[in-house]
mmCIF file with all atom_site columns, C-alpha atoms in Angstrom:
data_model
loop_
_atom_site.group_PDB
_atom_site.id
_atom_site.type_symbol
_atom_site.label_atom_id
_atom_site.label_alt_id
_atom_site.label_comp_id
_atom_site.label_asym_id
_atom_site.label_entity_id
_atom_site.label_seq_id
_atom_site.pdbx_PDB_ins_code
_atom_site.Cartn_x
_atom_site.Cartn_y
_atom_site.Cartn_z
_atom_site.occupancy
_atom_site.B_iso_or_equiv
_atom_site.pdbx_formal_charge
_atom_site.auth_seq_id
_atom_site.auth_comp_id
_atom_site.auth_asym_id
_atom_site.auth_atom_id
_atom_site.pdbx_PDB_model_num
ATOM 1   C CA . MET A 1 1   ? 16.877 -74.548 -47.360 1.00 69.00 ? 1306 MET A CA 1
ATOM 2   C CA . SER A 1 2   ? 19.600 -71.889 -47.126 1.00 93.00 ? 1307 SER A CA 1
ATOM 3   C CA . VAL A 1 3   ? 22.949 -72.367 -45.184 1.00 97.00 ? 1308 VAL A CA 1
ATOM 4   C CA . ARG A 1 4   ? 23.243 -69.721 -42.389 1.00 98.00 ? 1309 ARG A CA 1
ATOM 5   C CA . ILE A 1 5   ? 26.782 -68.427 -41.641 1.00 98.00 ? 1310 ILE A CA 1
ATOM 6   C CA . LEU A 1 6   ? 27.532 -66.112 -38.838 1.00 98.00 ? 1311 LEU A CA 1
ATOM 7   C CA . ALA A 1 7   ? 30.246 -63.668 -39.368 1.00 98.00 ? 1312 ALA A CA 1
ATOM 8   C CA . LEU A 1 8   ? 32.184 -62.679 -36.125 1.00 98.00 ? 1313 LEU A CA 1
ATOM 9   C CA . VAL A 1 9   ? 34.542 -59.697 -36.805 1.00 98.00 ? 1314 VAL A CA 1
ATOM 10  C CA . GLY A 1 10  ? 37.533 -59.300 -34.615 1.00 97.00 ? 1315 GLY A CA 1
ATOM 11  C CA . SER A 1 11  ? 37.714 -55.498 -35.115 1.00 96.00 ? 1316 SER A CA 1
ATOM 12  C CA . LEU A 1 12  ? 35.424 -53.211 -33.383 1.00 96.00 ? 1317 LEU A CA 1
ATOM 13  C CA . ARG A 1 13  ? 36.351 -50.299 -35.347 1.00 94.00 ? 1318 ARG A CA 1
ATOM 14  C CA . ALA A 1 14  ? 33.404 -48.873 -37.378 1.00 90.00 ? 1319 ALA A CA 1
ATOM 15  C CA . GLY A 1 15  ? 35.714 -48.632 -40.546 1.00 91.00 ? 1320 GLY A CA 1
ATOM 16  C CA . SER A 1 16  ? 37.565 -51.733 -40.097 1.00 95.00 ? 1321 SER A CA 1
ATOM 17  C CA . HIS A 1 17  ? 38.877 -53.488 -43.091 1.00 96.00 ? 1322 HIS A CA 1
ATOM 18  C CA . ASN A 1 18  ? 37.767 -56.833 -41.646 1.00 97.00 ? 1323 ASN A CA 1
ATOM 19  C CA . ARG A 1 19  ? 34.314 -55.504 -41.313 1.00 97.00 ? 1324 ARG A CA 1
ATOM 20  C CA . GLN A 1 20  ? 34.412 -54.368 -44.779 1.00 97.00 ? 1325 GLN A CA 1
ATOM 21  C CA . LEU A 1 21  ? 35.611 -57.981 -45.825 1.00 97.00 ? 1326 LEU A CA 1
ATOM 22  C CA . ALA A 1 22  ? 32.573 -59.335 -43.899 1.00 98.00 ? 1327 ALA A CA 1
ATOM 23  C CA . GLU A 1 23  ? 30.366 -56.954 -45.761 1.00 97.00 ? 1328 GLU A CA 1
ATOM 24  C CA . ALA A 1 24  ? 31.833 -58.105 -48.925 1.00 97.00 ? 1329 ALA A CA 1
ATOM 25  C CA . ALA A 1 25  ? 31.119 -61.652 -47.968 1.00 98.00 ? 1330 ALA A CA 1
ATOM 26  C CA . MET A 1 26  ? 27.438 -60.820 -47.370 1.00 97.00 ? 1331 MET A CA 1
ATOM 27  C CA . LYS A 1 27  ? 27.189 -59.079 -50.682 1.00 97.00 ? 1332 LYS A CA 1
ATOM 28  C CA . HIS A 1 28  ? 28.740 -61.782 -52.772 1.00 97.00 ? 1333 HIS A CA 1
ATOM 29  C CA . ALA A 1 29  ? 27.315 -64.644 -50.977 1.00 96.00 ? 1334 ALA A CA 1
ATOM 30  C CA . PRO A 1 30  ? 26.284 -67.465 -53.487 1.00 95.00 ? 1335 PRO A CA 1
ATOM 31  C CA . GLU A 1 31  ? 22.546 -68.281 -53.865 1.00 95.00 ? 1336 GLU A CA 1
ATOM 32  C CA . GLY A 1 32  ? 21.495 -70.371 -51.038 1.00 96.00 ? 1337 GLY A CA 1
ATOM 33  C CA . VAL A 1 33  ? 23.931 -68.968 -48.468 1.00 97.00 ? 1338 VAL A CA 1
ATOM 34  C CA . GLU A 1 34  ? 22.757 -66.356 -45.857 1.00 97.00 ? 1339 GLU A CA 1
ATOM 35  C CA . ILE A 1 35  ? 25.430 -64.486 -44.043 1.00 98.00 ? 1340 ILE A CA 1
ATOM 36  C CA . THR A 1 36  ? 24.717 -62.289 -41.010 1.00 98.00 ? 1341 THR A CA 1
ATOM 37  C CA . LEU A 1 37  ? 27.322 -60.164 -39.429 1.00 98.00 ? 1342 LEU A CA 1
ATOM 38  C CA . TYR A 1 38  ? 26.859 -60.422 -35.692 1.00 98.00 ? 1343 TYR A CA 1
ATOM 39  C CA . GLU A 1 39  ? 26.840 -57.132 -34.002 1.00 96.00 ? 1344 GLU A CA 1
ATOM 40  C CA . GLY A 1 40  ? 27.329 -56.718 -30.252 1.00 96.00 ? 1345 GLY A CA 1
ATOM 41  C CA . LEU A 1 41  ? 30.744 -58.403 -29.621 1.00 97.00 ? 1346 LEU A CA 1
ATOM 42  C CA . ALA A 1 42  ? 31.837 -55.141 -27.706 1.00 97.00 ? 1347 ALA A CA 1
ATOM 43  C CA . GLU A 1 43  ? 28.849 -55.564 -25.114 1.00 98.00 ? 1348 GLU A CA 1
ATOM 44  C CA . VAL A 1 44  ? 30.058 -59.380 -24.397 1.00 98.00 ? 1349 VAL A CA 1
ATOM 45  C CA . PRO A 1 45  ? 31.785 -59.256 -21.049 1.00 98.00 ? 1350 PRO A CA 1
ATOM 46  C CA . PHE A 1 46  ? 35.199 -60.907 -20.630 1.00 98.00 ? 1351 PHE A CA 1
ATOM 47  C CA . TYR A 1 47  ? 34.770 -64.485 -19.825 1.00 98.00 ? 1352 TYR A CA 1
ATOM 48  C CA . ASN A 1 48  ? 34.586 -65.327 -16.182 1.00 96.00 ? 1353 ASN A CA 1
ATOM 49  C CA . GLU A 1 49  ? 33.266 -68.786 -15.029 1.00 95.00 ? 1354 GLU A CA 1
ATOM 50  C CA . ASP A 1 50  ? 31.802 -67.152 -11.924 1.00 96.00 ? 1355 ASP A CA 1
ATOM 51  C CA . ILE A 1 51  ? 29.391 -65.213 -14.150 1.00 96.00 ? 1356 ILE A CA 1
ATOM 52  C CA . ASP A 1 52  ? 28.755 -68.247 -16.581 1.00 96.00 ? 1357 ASP A CA 1
ATOM 53  C CA . VAL A 1 53  ? 25.830 -69.473 -14.392 1.00 94.00 ? 1358 VAL A CA 1
ATOM 54  C CA . GLU A 1 54  ? 22.998 -71.228 -15.705 1.00 91.00 ? 1359 GLU A CA 1
ATOM 55  C CA . GLY A 1 55  ? 20.101 -68.870 -15.533 1.00 92.00 ? 1360 GLY A CA 1
ATOM 56  C CA . SER A 1 56  ? 22.184 -65.934 -15.046 1.00 93.00 ? 1361 SER A CA 1
ATOM 57  C CA . VAL A 1 57  ? 24.502 -65.620 -17.949 1.00 96.00 ? 1362 VAL A CA 1
ATOM 58  C CA . PRO A 1 58  ? 25.098 -61.962 -18.996 1.00 98.00 ? 1363 PRO A CA 1
ATOM 59  C CA . GLU A 1 59  ? 22.270 -61.221 -21.652 1.00 98.00 ? 1364 GLU A CA 1
ATOM 60  C CA . ALA A 1 60  ? 24.880 -60.202 -24.430 1.00 98.00 ? 1365 ALA A CA 1
ATOM 61  C CA . ALA A 1 61  ? 26.571 -63.608 -23.970 1.00 98.00 ? 1366 ALA A CA 1
ATOM 62  C CA . ALA A 1 62  ? 23.528 -65.562 -24.103 1.00 97.00 ? 1367 ALA A CA 1
ATOM 63  C CA . ARG A 1 63  ? 22.660 -63.753 -27.275 1.00 98.00 ? 1368 ARG A CA 1
ATOM 64  C CA . LEU A 1 64  ? 26.041 -64.535 -28.781 1.00 98.00 ? 1369 LEU A CA 1
ATOM 65  C CA . ARG A 1 65  ? 25.560 -68.192 -27.904 1.00 98.00 ? 1370 ARG A CA 1
ATOM 66  C CA . ALA A 1 66  ? 21.952 -68.517 -29.196 1.00 98.00 ? 1371 ALA A CA 1
ATOM 67  C CA . THR A 1 67  ? 22.877 -66.801 -32.622 1.00 98.00 ? 1372 THR A CA 1
ATOM 68  C CA . ALA A 1 68  ? 25.901 -68.776 -33.034 1.00 98.00 ? 1373 ALA A CA 1
ATOM 69  C CA . ALA A 1 69  ? 23.866 -72.173 -31.998 1.00 97.00 ? 1374 ALA A CA 1
ATOM 70  C CA . ALA A 1 70  ? 21.247 -71.115 -34.613 1.00 97.00 ? 1375 ALA A CA 1
ATOM 71  C CA . ALA A 1 71  ? 23.943 -70.746 -37.501 1.00 98.00 ? 1376 ALA A CA 1
ATOM 72  C CA . ASP A 1 72  ? 25.116 -73.767 -39.656 1.00 98.00 ? 1377 ASP A CA 1
ATOM 73  C CA . ALA A 1 73  ? 28.736 -72.461 -39.831 1.00 98.00 ? 1378 ALA A CA 1
ATOM 74  C CA . LEU A 1 74  ? 30.822 -69.593 -38.459 1.00 98.00 ? 1379 LEU A CA 1
ATOM 75  C CA . LEU A 1 75  ? 33.086 -67.488 -40.470 1.00 98.00 ? 1380 LEU A CA 1
ATOM 76  C CA . LEU A 1 76  ? 35.687 -65.329 -38.357 1.00 98.00 ? 1381 LEU A CA 1
ATOM 77  C CA . PHE A 1 77  ? 37.461 -62.203 -39.641 1.00 98.00 ? 1382 PHE A CA 1
ATOM 78  C CA . SER A 1 78  ? 40.470 -61.579 -37.865 1.00 97.00 ? 1383 SER A CA 1
ATOM 79  C CA . PRO A 1 79  ? 42.991 -58.811 -37.968 1.00 95.00 ? 1384 PRO A CA 1
ATOM 80  C CA . GLU A 1 80  ? 46.231 -59.162 -36.474 1.00 94.00 ? 1385 GLU A CA 1
ATOM 81  C CA . TYR A 1 81  ? 47.119 -57.251 -33.147 1.00 92.00 ? 1386 TYR A CA 1
ATOM 82  C CA . ASN A 1 82  ? 50.457 -57.504 -31.867 1.00 92.00 ? 1387 ASN A CA 1
ATOM 83  C CA . GLY A 1 83  ? 51.138 -60.599 -33.766 1.00 91.00 ? 1388 GLY A CA 1
ATOM 84  C CA . THR A 1 84  ? 48.029 -62.421 -32.497 1.00 94.00 ? 1389 THR A CA 1
ATOM 85  C CA . ILE A 1 85  ? 44.121 -62.930 -32.434 1.00 96.00 ? 1390 ILE A CA 1
ATOM 86  C CA . PRO A 1 86  ? 42.254 -59.683 -31.175 1.00 97.00 ? 1391 PRO A CA 1
ATOM 87  C CA . ALA A 1 87  ? 40.874 -60.035 -27.494 1.00 97.00 ? 1392 ALA A CA 1
ATOM 88  C CA . VAL A 1 88  ? 37.339 -59.489 -28.593 1.00 98.00 ? 1393 VAL A CA 1
ATOM 89  C CA . LEU A 1 89  ? 37.331 -62.537 -31.087 1.00 98.00 ? 1394 LEU A CA 1
ATOM 90  C CA . LYS A 1 90  ? 39.300 -64.749 -28.601 1.00 98.00 ? 1395 LYS A CA 1
ATOM 91  C CA . ASN A 1 91  ? 36.601 -63.732 -25.830 1.00 98.00 ? 1396 ASN A CA 1
ATOM 92  C CA . ALA A 1 92  ? 33.636 -64.710 -28.218 1.00 98.00 ? 1397 ALA A CA 1
ATOM 93  C CA . ILE A 1 93  ? 35.493 -68.108 -28.858 1.00 98.00 ? 1398 ILE A CA 1
ATOM 94  C CA . ASP A 1 94  ? 35.506 -68.454 -25.099 1.00 98.00 ? 1399 ASP A CA 1
ATOM 95  C CA . TRP A 1 95  ? 31.954 -67.913 -24.386 1.00 98.00 ? 1400 TRP A CA 1
ATOM 96  C CA . LEU A 1 96  ? 30.994 -70.262 -27.445 1.00 98.00 ? 1401 LEU A CA 1
ATOM 97  C CA . SER A 1 97  ? 33.275 -72.891 -26.015 1.00 97.00 ? 1402 SER A CA 1
ATOM 98  C CA . ARG A 1 98  ? 30.982 -73.372 -22.879 1.00 95.00 ? 1403 ARG A CA 1
ATOM 99  C CA . PRO A 1 99  ? 29.427 -75.439 -21.463 1.00 92.00 ? 1404 PRO A CA 1
ATOM 100 C CA . HIS A 1 100 ? 32.593 -77.733 -21.966 1.00 87.00 ? 1405 HIS A CA 1
ATOM 101 C CA . GLY A 1 101 ? 31.827 -80.151 -24.716 1.00 87.00 ? 1406 GLY A CA 1
ATOM 102 C CA . ALA A 1 102 ? 28.278 -78.779 -25.683 1.00 91.00 ? 1407 ALA A CA 1
ATOM 103 C CA . GLY A 1 103 ? 28.911 -75.254 -26.552 1.00 95.00 ? 1408 GLY A CA 1
ATOM 104 C CA . ALA A 1 104 ? 27.730 -73.450 -29.577 1.00 96.00 ? 1409 ALA A CA 1
ATOM 105 C CA . LEU A 1 105 ? 30.884 -74.245 -31.422 1.00 96.00 ? 1410 LEU A CA 1
ATOM 106 C CA . SER A 1 106 ? 30.773 -77.875 -30.586 1.00 96.00 ? 1411 SER A CA 1
ATOM 107 C CA . GLY A 1 107 ? 30.994 -79.754 -34.223 1.00 96.00 ? 1412 GLY A CA 1
ATOM 108 C CA . LYS A 1 108 ? 30.210 -76.502 -35.904 1.00 97.00 ? 1413 LYS A CA 1
ATOM 109 C CA . PRO A 1 109 ? 32.252 -75.865 -39.190 1.00 98.00 ? 1414 PRO A CA 1
ATOM 110 C CA . VAL A 1 110 ? 34.572 -72.770 -38.781 1.00 98.00 ? 1415 VAL A CA 1
ATOM 111 C CA . ALA A 1 111 ? 36.549 -71.059 -41.388 1.00 98.00 ? 1416 ALA A CA 1
ATOM 112 C CA . VAL A 1 112 ? 39.003 -67.873 -40.609 1.00 98.00 ? 1417 VAL A CA 1
ATOM 113 C CA . VAL A 1 113 ? 40.205 -65.215 -42.774 1.00 98.00 ? 1418 VAL A CA 1
ATOM 114 C CA . GLY A 1 114 ? 41.016 -61.718 -42.773 1.00 97.00 ? 1419 GLY A CA 1
ATOM 115 C CA . THR A 1 115 ? 43.211 -58.710 -43.689 1.00 96.00 ? 1420 THR A CA 1
ATOM 116 C CA . SER A 1 116 ? 45.817 -56.878 -41.911 1.00 94.00 ? 1421 SER A CA 1
ATOM 117 C CA . TYR A 1 117 ? 48.296 -54.014 -42.771 1.00 91.00 ? 1422 TYR A CA 1
ATOM 118 C CA . GLY A 1 118 ? 51.338 -56.132 -42.448 1.00 87.00 ? 1423 GLY A CA 1
ATOM 119 C CA . GLN A 1 119 ? 52.899 -58.038 -45.480 1.00 88.00 ? 1424 GLN A CA 1
ATOM 120 C CA . TYR A 1 120 ? 51.323 -61.494 -44.551 1.00 85.00 ? 1425 TYR A CA 1
ATOM 121 C CA . GLY A 1 121 ? 47.714 -60.335 -44.026 1.00 87.00 ? 1426 GLY A CA 1
ATOM 122 C CA . GLY A 1 122 ? 47.384 -61.431 -40.309 1.00 93.00 ? 1427 GLY A CA 1
ATOM 123 C CA . VAL A 1 123 ? 48.304 -65.122 -40.850 1.00 95.00 ? 1428 VAL A CA 1
ATOM 124 C CA . TRP A 1 124 ? 49.448 -65.395 -37.261 1.00 96.00 ? 1429 TRP A CA 1
ATOM 125 C CA . ALA A 1 125 ? 46.309 -64.149 -35.850 1.00 96.00 ? 1430 ALA A CA 1
ATOM 126 C CA . GLN A 1 126 ? 44.318 -66.282 -38.100 1.00 97.00 ? 1431 GLN A CA 1
ATOM 127 C CA . ASP A 1 127 ? 46.331 -69.479 -37.146 1.00 97.00 ? 1432 ASP A CA 1
ATOM 128 C CA . GLU A 1 128 ? 45.881 -68.427 -33.516 1.00 97.00 ? 1433 GLU A CA 1
ATOM 129 C CA . ALA A 1 129 ? 41.867 -68.185 -34.118 1.00 98.00 ? 1434 ALA A CA 1
ATOM 130 C CA . ARG A 1 130 ? 41.951 -71.582 -35.833 1.00 98.00 ? 1435 ARG A CA 1
ATOM 131 C CA . LYS A 1 131 ? 43.706 -73.086 -33.028 1.00 98.00 ? 1436 LYS A CA 1
ATOM 132 C CA . ALA A 1 132 ? 41.248 -71.459 -30.344 1.00 98.00 ? 1437 ALA A CA 1
ATOM 133 C CA . ALA A 1 133 ? 38.142 -72.204 -32.176 1.00 98.00 ? 1438 ALA A CA 1
ATOM 134 C CA . GLY A 1 134 ? 39.396 -75.979 -32.744 1.00 97.00 ? 1439 GLY A CA 1
ATOM 135 C CA . ILE A 1 135 ? 40.302 -76.454 -29.005 1.00 96.00 ? 1440 ILE A CA 1
ATOM 136 C CA . ALA A 1 136 ? 36.957 -74.972 -28.202 1.00 96.00 ? 1441 ALA A CA 1
ATOM 137 C CA . GLY A 1 137 ? 35.332 -77.934 -30.175 1.00 96.00 ? 1442 GLY A CA 1
ATOM 138 C CA . ALA A 1 138 ? 34.722 -76.444 -33.509 1.00 98.00 ? 1443 ALA A CA 1
ATOM 139 C CA . ALA A 1 139 ? 35.206 -78.306 -36.787 1.00 98.00 ? 1444 ALA A CA 1
ATOM 140 C CA . VAL A 1 140 ? 37.760 -76.060 -38.192 1.00 98.00 ? 1445 VAL A CA 1
ATOM 141 C CA . LEU A 1 141 ? 38.276 -75.898 -41.887 1.00 98.00 ? 1446 LEU A CA 1
ATOM 142 C CA . THR A 1 142 ? 42.027 -75.756 -41.592 1.00 96.00 ? 1447 THR A CA 1
ATOM 143 C CA . ASP A 1 143 ? 42.770 -75.617 -45.280 1.00 96.00 ? 1448 ASP A CA 1
ATOM 144 C CA . VAL A 1 144 ? 40.346 -72.910 -46.161 1.00 96.00 ? 1449 VAL A CA 1
ATOM 145 C CA . LYS A 1 145 ? 42.310 -69.625 -45.814 1.00 96.00 ? 1450 LYS A CA 1
ATOM 146 C CA . LEU A 1 146 ? 42.326 -66.184 -46.959 1.00 97.00 ? 1451 LEU A CA 1
ATOM 147 C CA . SER A 1 147 ? 44.815 -63.502 -45.913 1.00 96.00 ? 1452 SER A CA 1
ATOM 148 C CA . ILE A 1 148 ? 44.891 -60.145 -47.586 1.00 96.00 ? 1453 ILE A CA 1
ATOM 149 C CA . PRO A 1 149 ? 48.246 -58.277 -46.782 1.00 95.00 ? 1454 PRO A CA 1
ATOM 150 C CA . GLY A 1 150 ? 48.724 -54.518 -46.928 1.00 91.00 ? 1455 GLY A CA 1
ATOM 151 C CA . SER A 1 151 ? 45.001 -53.491 -45.965 1.00 94.00 ? 1456 SER A CA 1
ATOM 152 C CA . VAL A 1 152 ? 45.543 -49.861 -45.369 1.00 92.00 ? 1457 VAL A CA 1
ATOM 153 C CA . ILE A 1 153 ? 46.954 -49.401 -48.764 1.00 92.00 ? 1458 ILE A CA 1
ATOM 154 C CA . ARG A 1 154 ? 44.985 -51.787 -50.611 1.00 94.00 ? 1459 ARG A CA 1
ATOM 155 C CA . PHE A 1 155 ? 41.544 -50.587 -49.237 1.00 96.00 ? 1460 PHE A CA 1
ATOM 156 C CA . ALA A 1 156 ? 42.337 -46.959 -49.024 1.00 93.00 ? 1461 ALA A CA 1
ATOM 157 C CA . GLU A 1 157 ? 40.123 -46.254 -52.064 1.00 92.00 ? 1462 GLU A CA 1
ATOM 158 C CA . THR A 1 158 ? 38.545 -49.444 -52.850 1.00 94.00 ? 1463 THR A CA 1
ATOM 159 C CA . HIS A 1 159 ? 35.917 -51.519 -50.690 1.00 95.00 ? 1464 HIS A CA 1
ATOM 160 C CA . PRO A 1 160 ? 36.981 -55.180 -50.470 1.00 97.00 ? 1465 PRO A CA 1
ATOM 161 C CA . ALA A 1 161 ? 33.400 -55.894 -52.168 1.00 96.00 ? 1466 ALA A CA 1
ATOM 162 C CA . ASP A 1 162 ? 34.955 -54.103 -55.416 1.00 96.00 ? 1467 ASP A CA 1
ATOM 163 C CA . ASP A 1 163 ? 38.075 -56.093 -55.395 1.00 96.00 ? 1468 ASP A CA 1
ATOM 164 C CA . SER A 1 164 ? 37.688 -58.828 -57.881 1.00 96.00 ? 1469 SER A CA 1
ATOM 165 C CA . GLU A 1 165 ? 40.667 -60.819 -56.509 1.00 96.00 ? 1470 GLU A CA 1
ATOM 166 C CA . VAL A 1 166 ? 39.316 -60.492 -52.956 1.00 96.00 ? 1471 VAL A CA 1
ATOM 167 C CA . VAL A 1 167 ? 35.780 -61.472 -53.955 1.00 97.00 ? 1472 VAL A CA 1
ATOM 168 C CA . GLU A 1 168 ? 36.977 -64.443 -56.011 1.00 97.00 ? 1473 GLU A CA 1
ATOM 169 C CA . GLY A 1 169 ? 39.049 -65.756 -52.766 1.00 97.00 ? 1474 GLY A CA 1
ATOM 170 C CA . LEU A 1 170 ? 36.336 -64.767 -50.377 1.00 97.00 ? 1475 LEU A CA 1
ATOM 171 C CA . THR A 1 171 ? 33.752 -66.564 -52.651 1.00 97.00 ? 1476 THR A CA 1
ATOM 172 C CA . GLY A 1 172 ? 35.811 -69.781 -52.643 1.00 97.00 ? 1477 GLY A CA 1
ATOM 173 C CA . VAL A 1 173 ? 36.045 -69.728 -48.937 1.00 98.00 ? 1478 VAL A CA 1
ATOM 174 C CA . ILE A 1 174 ? 32.257 -69.138 -48.500 1.00 98.00 ? 1479 ILE A CA 1
ATOM 175 C CA . GLU A 1 175 ? 31.506 -72.025 -50.862 1.00 97.00 ? 1480 GLU A CA 1
ATOM 176 C CA . GLN A 1 176 ? 33.793 -74.433 -48.981 1.00 97.00 ? 1481 GLN A CA 1
ATOM 177 C CA . LEU A 1 177 ? 32.313 -73.130 -45.687 1.00 98.00 ? 1482 LEU A CA 1
ATOM 178 C CA . SER A 1 178 ? 28.827 -73.660 -46.906 1.00 97.00 ? 1483 SER A CA 1
ATOM 179 C CA . ARG A 1 179 ? 29.211 -77.172 -48.037 1.00 96.00 ? 1484 ARG A CA 1
ATOM 180 C CA . ALA A 1 180 ? 30.583 -78.091 -44.554 1.00 97.00 ? 1485 ALA A CA 1
ATOM 181 C CA . GLY A 1 181 ? 27.794 -76.222 -42.860 1.00 95.00 ? 1486 GLY A CA 1
ATOM 182 C CA . ALA A 1 182 ? 25.111 -77.828 -45.157 1.00 93.00 ? 1487 ALA A CA 1
ATOM 183 C CA . ALA A 1 183 ? 26.659 -81.358 -44.417 1.00 92.00 ? 1488 ALA A CA 1
ATOM 184 C CA . ALA A 1 184 ? 26.611 -80.520 -40.526 1.00 88.00 ? 1489 ALA A CA 1
ATOM 185 C CA . ALA A 1 185 ? 23.077 -79.217 -40.489 1.00 77.00 ? 1490 ALA A CA 1
#
């Protein structure tokens, strides 16, 4: 049985370096680990309790919840927008946190990684993503980190999947997350 990890990318841009990092994770996932990149975060409406009603949850939000619930673990890829987590990623966490105490994130292992243009690689945003996921009920792997600075320069001509240092760090994160996912399954 393979461990299923769902990747959520906090950048909607097609050429996003965080999306490329998720692609690298899928390409270099160890045997027995299946990583799926979630498509469709842009279609999920902003969380609003008035529309989160059993039987009439917006289809895009229901699909996100079902996909996350079927995964053994989640790997969040977060750039840093104005020193914090991107709205699209925070919105996904909000939808996955409900219903309170029984959402798709409840007890699910979650790790957060990412790359950003700044000199610290988006650590503030990643810390905020860990905090939000933990409050939402996830079993956040707080010691599992990978922050890659200088994304615009570092990945100008090299895809993260072809950067041996990035691949080594990413593989370590995936191995730790997959162990936690297997234990939780």
